[in-house]
Amino acid sequence: MENRPLVSVVMGSQSDLETFKETANVLKEFGIPHEIRVISAHRTPAAAHTFAVSAEERGVKLIIAGAGKAAHLAGVLASLTLVPIIGVPMQTSDLGGLDSLLSTVQMPGGIPVATVAIGKAGAKNAGLLAVAILSLGDKALRARLAAYREKMTREVQDADRKLQESGLASA
Ligand code: RP5
């Protein structure tokens, strides 16, 4: 039997999937049981409602939600559940994602959406933030997150060492 998802990843359109692959890759890498859904707050409002009000009883601990333009998906879901929501603003063609950013981050006081950066960097960080939150109650997961950070540190150090050895770094 499939593990029950701890994290739900919800996007407003199939066109957001390329961005959310970044989130899925992180959750896969850390072995977090998750589900990925396409649900739109304005095109499928009844499905958005059903999803949000049933998330907690299905065992979902965190929702990562993202939509583009002024779609408000993360805020709408947040209004319907006590499950914490991480919002990912999609990059857009007209305003570069500033529209999505403002519609996600500027929630009026009372219903929070923890918003990450626009686009792929935000989608990746949403996954990592979910891992960090879940690792508060999971020592093994915390150790894997620490190892992930250490690997990043080593990669930067190696890049710097190679640059210094290349002769290009000083004149
Ligand atoms: C939002 O509108 C979606 O999240 C997507 O980012 C944007 C455009 O959607 P499509 O017209 O490509 O389906 O609801």
Coordinates of C-alpha atoms and ligand atoms in Angstrom, one line a residue:
M1 CA 0.0 0.0 0.0
E2 CA 1.2 3.6 -0.8
N3 CA 2.3 5.7 2.2
R4 CA -0.3 8.3 3.2
P5 CA 1.0 11.6 2.0
L6 CA 2.5 13.9 4.6
V7 CA 2.9 16.8 2.1
S8 CA 0.4 17.8 -0.5
V9 CA 1.7 19.8 -3.5
V10 CA -1.1 21.6 -5.2
M11 CA -0.7 23.7 -8.4
G12 CA -3.3 25.8 -10.2
S13 CA -2.6 24.5 -13.7
Q14 CA -0.8 21.7 -15.5
S15 CA 1.3 24.6 -16.9
D16 CA 2.9 25.0 -13.4
L17 CA 4.2 21.4 -13.3
E18 CA 7.7 22.2 -14.7
T19 CA 8.2 24.5 -11.7
F20 CA 6.8 22.0 -9.2
K21 CA 9.1 19.3 -10.4
E22 CA 11.7 21.1 -8.3
T23 CA 9.6 20.5 -5.2
A24 CA 8.9 16.9 -6.1
N25 CA 12.6 16.2 -6.6
V26 CA 13.4 17.5 -3.1
L27 CA 10.6 15.5 -1.5
K28 CA 11.7 12.4 -3.4
E29 CA 15.3 12.9 -2.4
F30 CA 14.4 13.0 1.3
G31 CA 11.8 10.2 1.0
I32 CA 8.8 12.3 2.1
P33 CA 5.5 10.6 1.2
H34 CA 3.7 13.2 -0.9
E35 CA 1.0 13.7 -3.5
I36 CA 0.8 16.2 -6.4
R37 CA -2.5 17.7 -7.5
V38 CA -3.8 20.2 -10.1
I39 CA -6.6 22.1 -8.4
S40 CA -7.6 25.6 -9.3
A41 CA -9.2 28.1 -6.9
H42 CA -11.1 29.8 -9.7
R43 CA -11.6 27.0 -12.3
T44 CA -12.4 24.2 -9.9
P45 CA -13.4 26.0 -6.7
A46 CA -15.5 23.0 -5.4
A47 CA -12.5 20.7 -5.7
A48 CA -10.3 23.2 -3.9
H49 CA -12.8 23.3 -1.1
T50 CA -13.1 19.5 -0.8
F51 CA -9.3 19.1 -1.0
A52 CA -8.6 21.7 1.8
V53 CA -11.3 20.6 4.2
S54 CA -10.3 17.0 4.0
A55 CA -6.5 17.4 4.1
E56 CA -6.1 17.3 7.9
E57 CA -8.2 14.1 8.3
R58 CA -6.2 12.5 5.5
G59 CA -3.0 13.0 7.6
V60 CA -1.5 15.8 5.5
K61 CA 0.9 17.9 7.7
L62 CA 1.9 20.6 5.2
I63 CA 0.5 21.9 1.9
I64 CA 2.7 23.5 -0.7
A65 CA 0.5 25.5 -3.0
G66 CA 1.3 27.6 -6.0
A67 CA -0.5 29.4 -8.8
G68 CA 0.3 32.2 -11.2
K69 CA -1.0 35.7 -11.8
A70 CA -3.7 36.7 -9.2
A71 CA -5.1 33.2 -8.7
H72 CA -4.9 33.2 -4.9
L73 CA -4.8 29.4 -4.6
A74 CA -2.6 29.3 -1.5
G75 CA -4.7 31.9 0.4
V76 CA -8.0 30.2 -0.5
L77 CA -6.7 26.8 0.7
A78 CA -5.3 28.4 3.8
S79 CA -8.7 29.9 4.6
L80 CA -10.2 26.4 4.7
T81 CA -7.7 24.4 6.7
L82 CA -5.5 24.6 9.8
V83 CA -2.8 22.7 7.9
P84 CA 0.1 25.1 7.4
I85 CA 0.5 26.4 3.8
I86 CA 3.7 27.2 2.0
G87 CA 3.0 29.4 -1.0
V88 CA 5.0 29.3 -4.2
P89 CA 4.4 32.3 -6.6
M90 CA 4.7 31.2 -10.2
Q91 CA 6.8 33.1 -12.7
T92 CA 4.5 34.7 -15.3
S93 CA 4.8 36.2 -18.7
D94 CA 3.2 39.6 -18.1
L95 CA 4.7 40.8 -14.8
G96 CA 7.5 38.2 -14.3
G97 CA 5.7 36.7 -11.3
L98 CA 5.3 39.9 -9.3
D99 CA 1.6 39.4 -9.7
S100 CA 1.8 35.9 -8.2
L101 CA 4.2 37.0 -5.5
L102 CA 1.8 39.8 -4.3
S103 CA -1.3 37.6 -4.5
T104 CA 0.5 34.9 -2.4
V105 CA 2.5 36.9 0.1
Q106 CA 0.3 39.8 0.9
M107 CA -2.3 37.9 2.9
P108 CA -4.3 40.0 5.3
G109 CA -3.6 39.4 8.9
G110 CA -5.3 36.2 10.3
I111 CA -4.7 33.7 7.5
P112 CA -1.0 33.1 6.9
V113 CA 0.7 31.8 3.8
A114 CA 4.5 31.2 4.3
T115 CA 5.7 32.5 0.9
V116 CA 8.9 31.5 -0.8
A117 CA 10.7 33.0 -3.8
I118 CA 9.1 33.3 -7.3
G119 CA 9.5 30.3 -9.6
K120 CA 11.9 27.3 -9.5
A121 CA 14.0 28.5 -6.6
G122 CA 10.9 29.0 -4.5
A123 CA 9.6 25.6 -5.5
K124 CA 12.8 24.0 -4.5
N125 CA 12.9 25.9 -1.2
A126 CA 9.3 25.0 -0.5
G127 CA 10.3 21.4 -0.5
L128 CA 13.3 22.1 1.7
L129 CA 11.3 24.1 4.1
A130 CA 8.8 21.2 4.3
V131 CA 11.7 18.9 5.1
A132 CA 13.0 21.3 7.8
I133 CA 9.6 21.5 9.4
L134 CA 9.0 17.7 9.4
S135 CA 12.5 17.2 10.7
L136 CA 11.6 18.9 13.9
G137 CA 10.0 15.6 14.9
D138 CA 12.3 13.2 13.1
K139 CA 15.9 13.0 14.0
A140 CA 16.9 10.8 11.0
L141 CA 15.4 13.3 8.6
R142 CA 17.2 16.2 10.4
A143 CA 20.5 14.3 10.0
R144 CA 19.8 14.0 6.2
L145 CA 19.0 17.7 6.0
A146 CA 22.2 18.5 7.8
A147 CA 24.2 16.3 5.4
Y148 CA 22.5 18.0 2.4
R149 CA 23.7 21.4 3.7
E150 CA 27.2 20.1 4.3
K151 CA 27.3 18.8 0.7
M152 CA 26.4 22.2 -0.6
T153 CA 29.1 23.8 1.6
R154 CA 31.7 21.4 0.2
E155 CA 30.6 22.1 -3.4
V156 CA 31.2 25.8 -3.0
Q157 CA 34.5 25.2 -1.2
D158 CA 35.6 22.9 -4.1
A159 CA 34.5 25.5 -6.7
D160 CA 36.6 28.2 -5.0
R161 CA 39.6 25.9 -4.6
K162 CA 39.5 25.0 -8.3
L163 CA 39.1 28.6 -9.3
Q164 CA 42.2 29.5 -7.2
E165 CA 44.2 26.7 -8.7
S166 CA 43.1 27.7 -12.3
G167 CA 45.2 30.8 -12.3
L168 CA 42.1 32.9 -13.3
A169 CA 41.4 34.2 -9.9
S170 CA 44.2 36.8 -9.5
A171 CA 46.4 38.9 -11.7
Ligands
RP5_1 C1 -3.0 30.1 -12.7 O1 -2.9 30.7 -13.9 C2 -2.1 28.9 -12.8 O2 -1.6 28.5 -11.6 C3 -1.1 29.3 -13.9 O3 0.1 29.6 -13.2 C4 -1.7 30.5 -14.5 C5 -2.0 30.2 -16.0 O4 -2.7 29.0 -16.1 P1 -3.0 28.4 -17.5 O5 -3.8 29.4 -18.3 O6 -1.6 28.1 -18.2 O7 -3.8 27.1 -17.3 O8 -4.3 29.8 -12.3

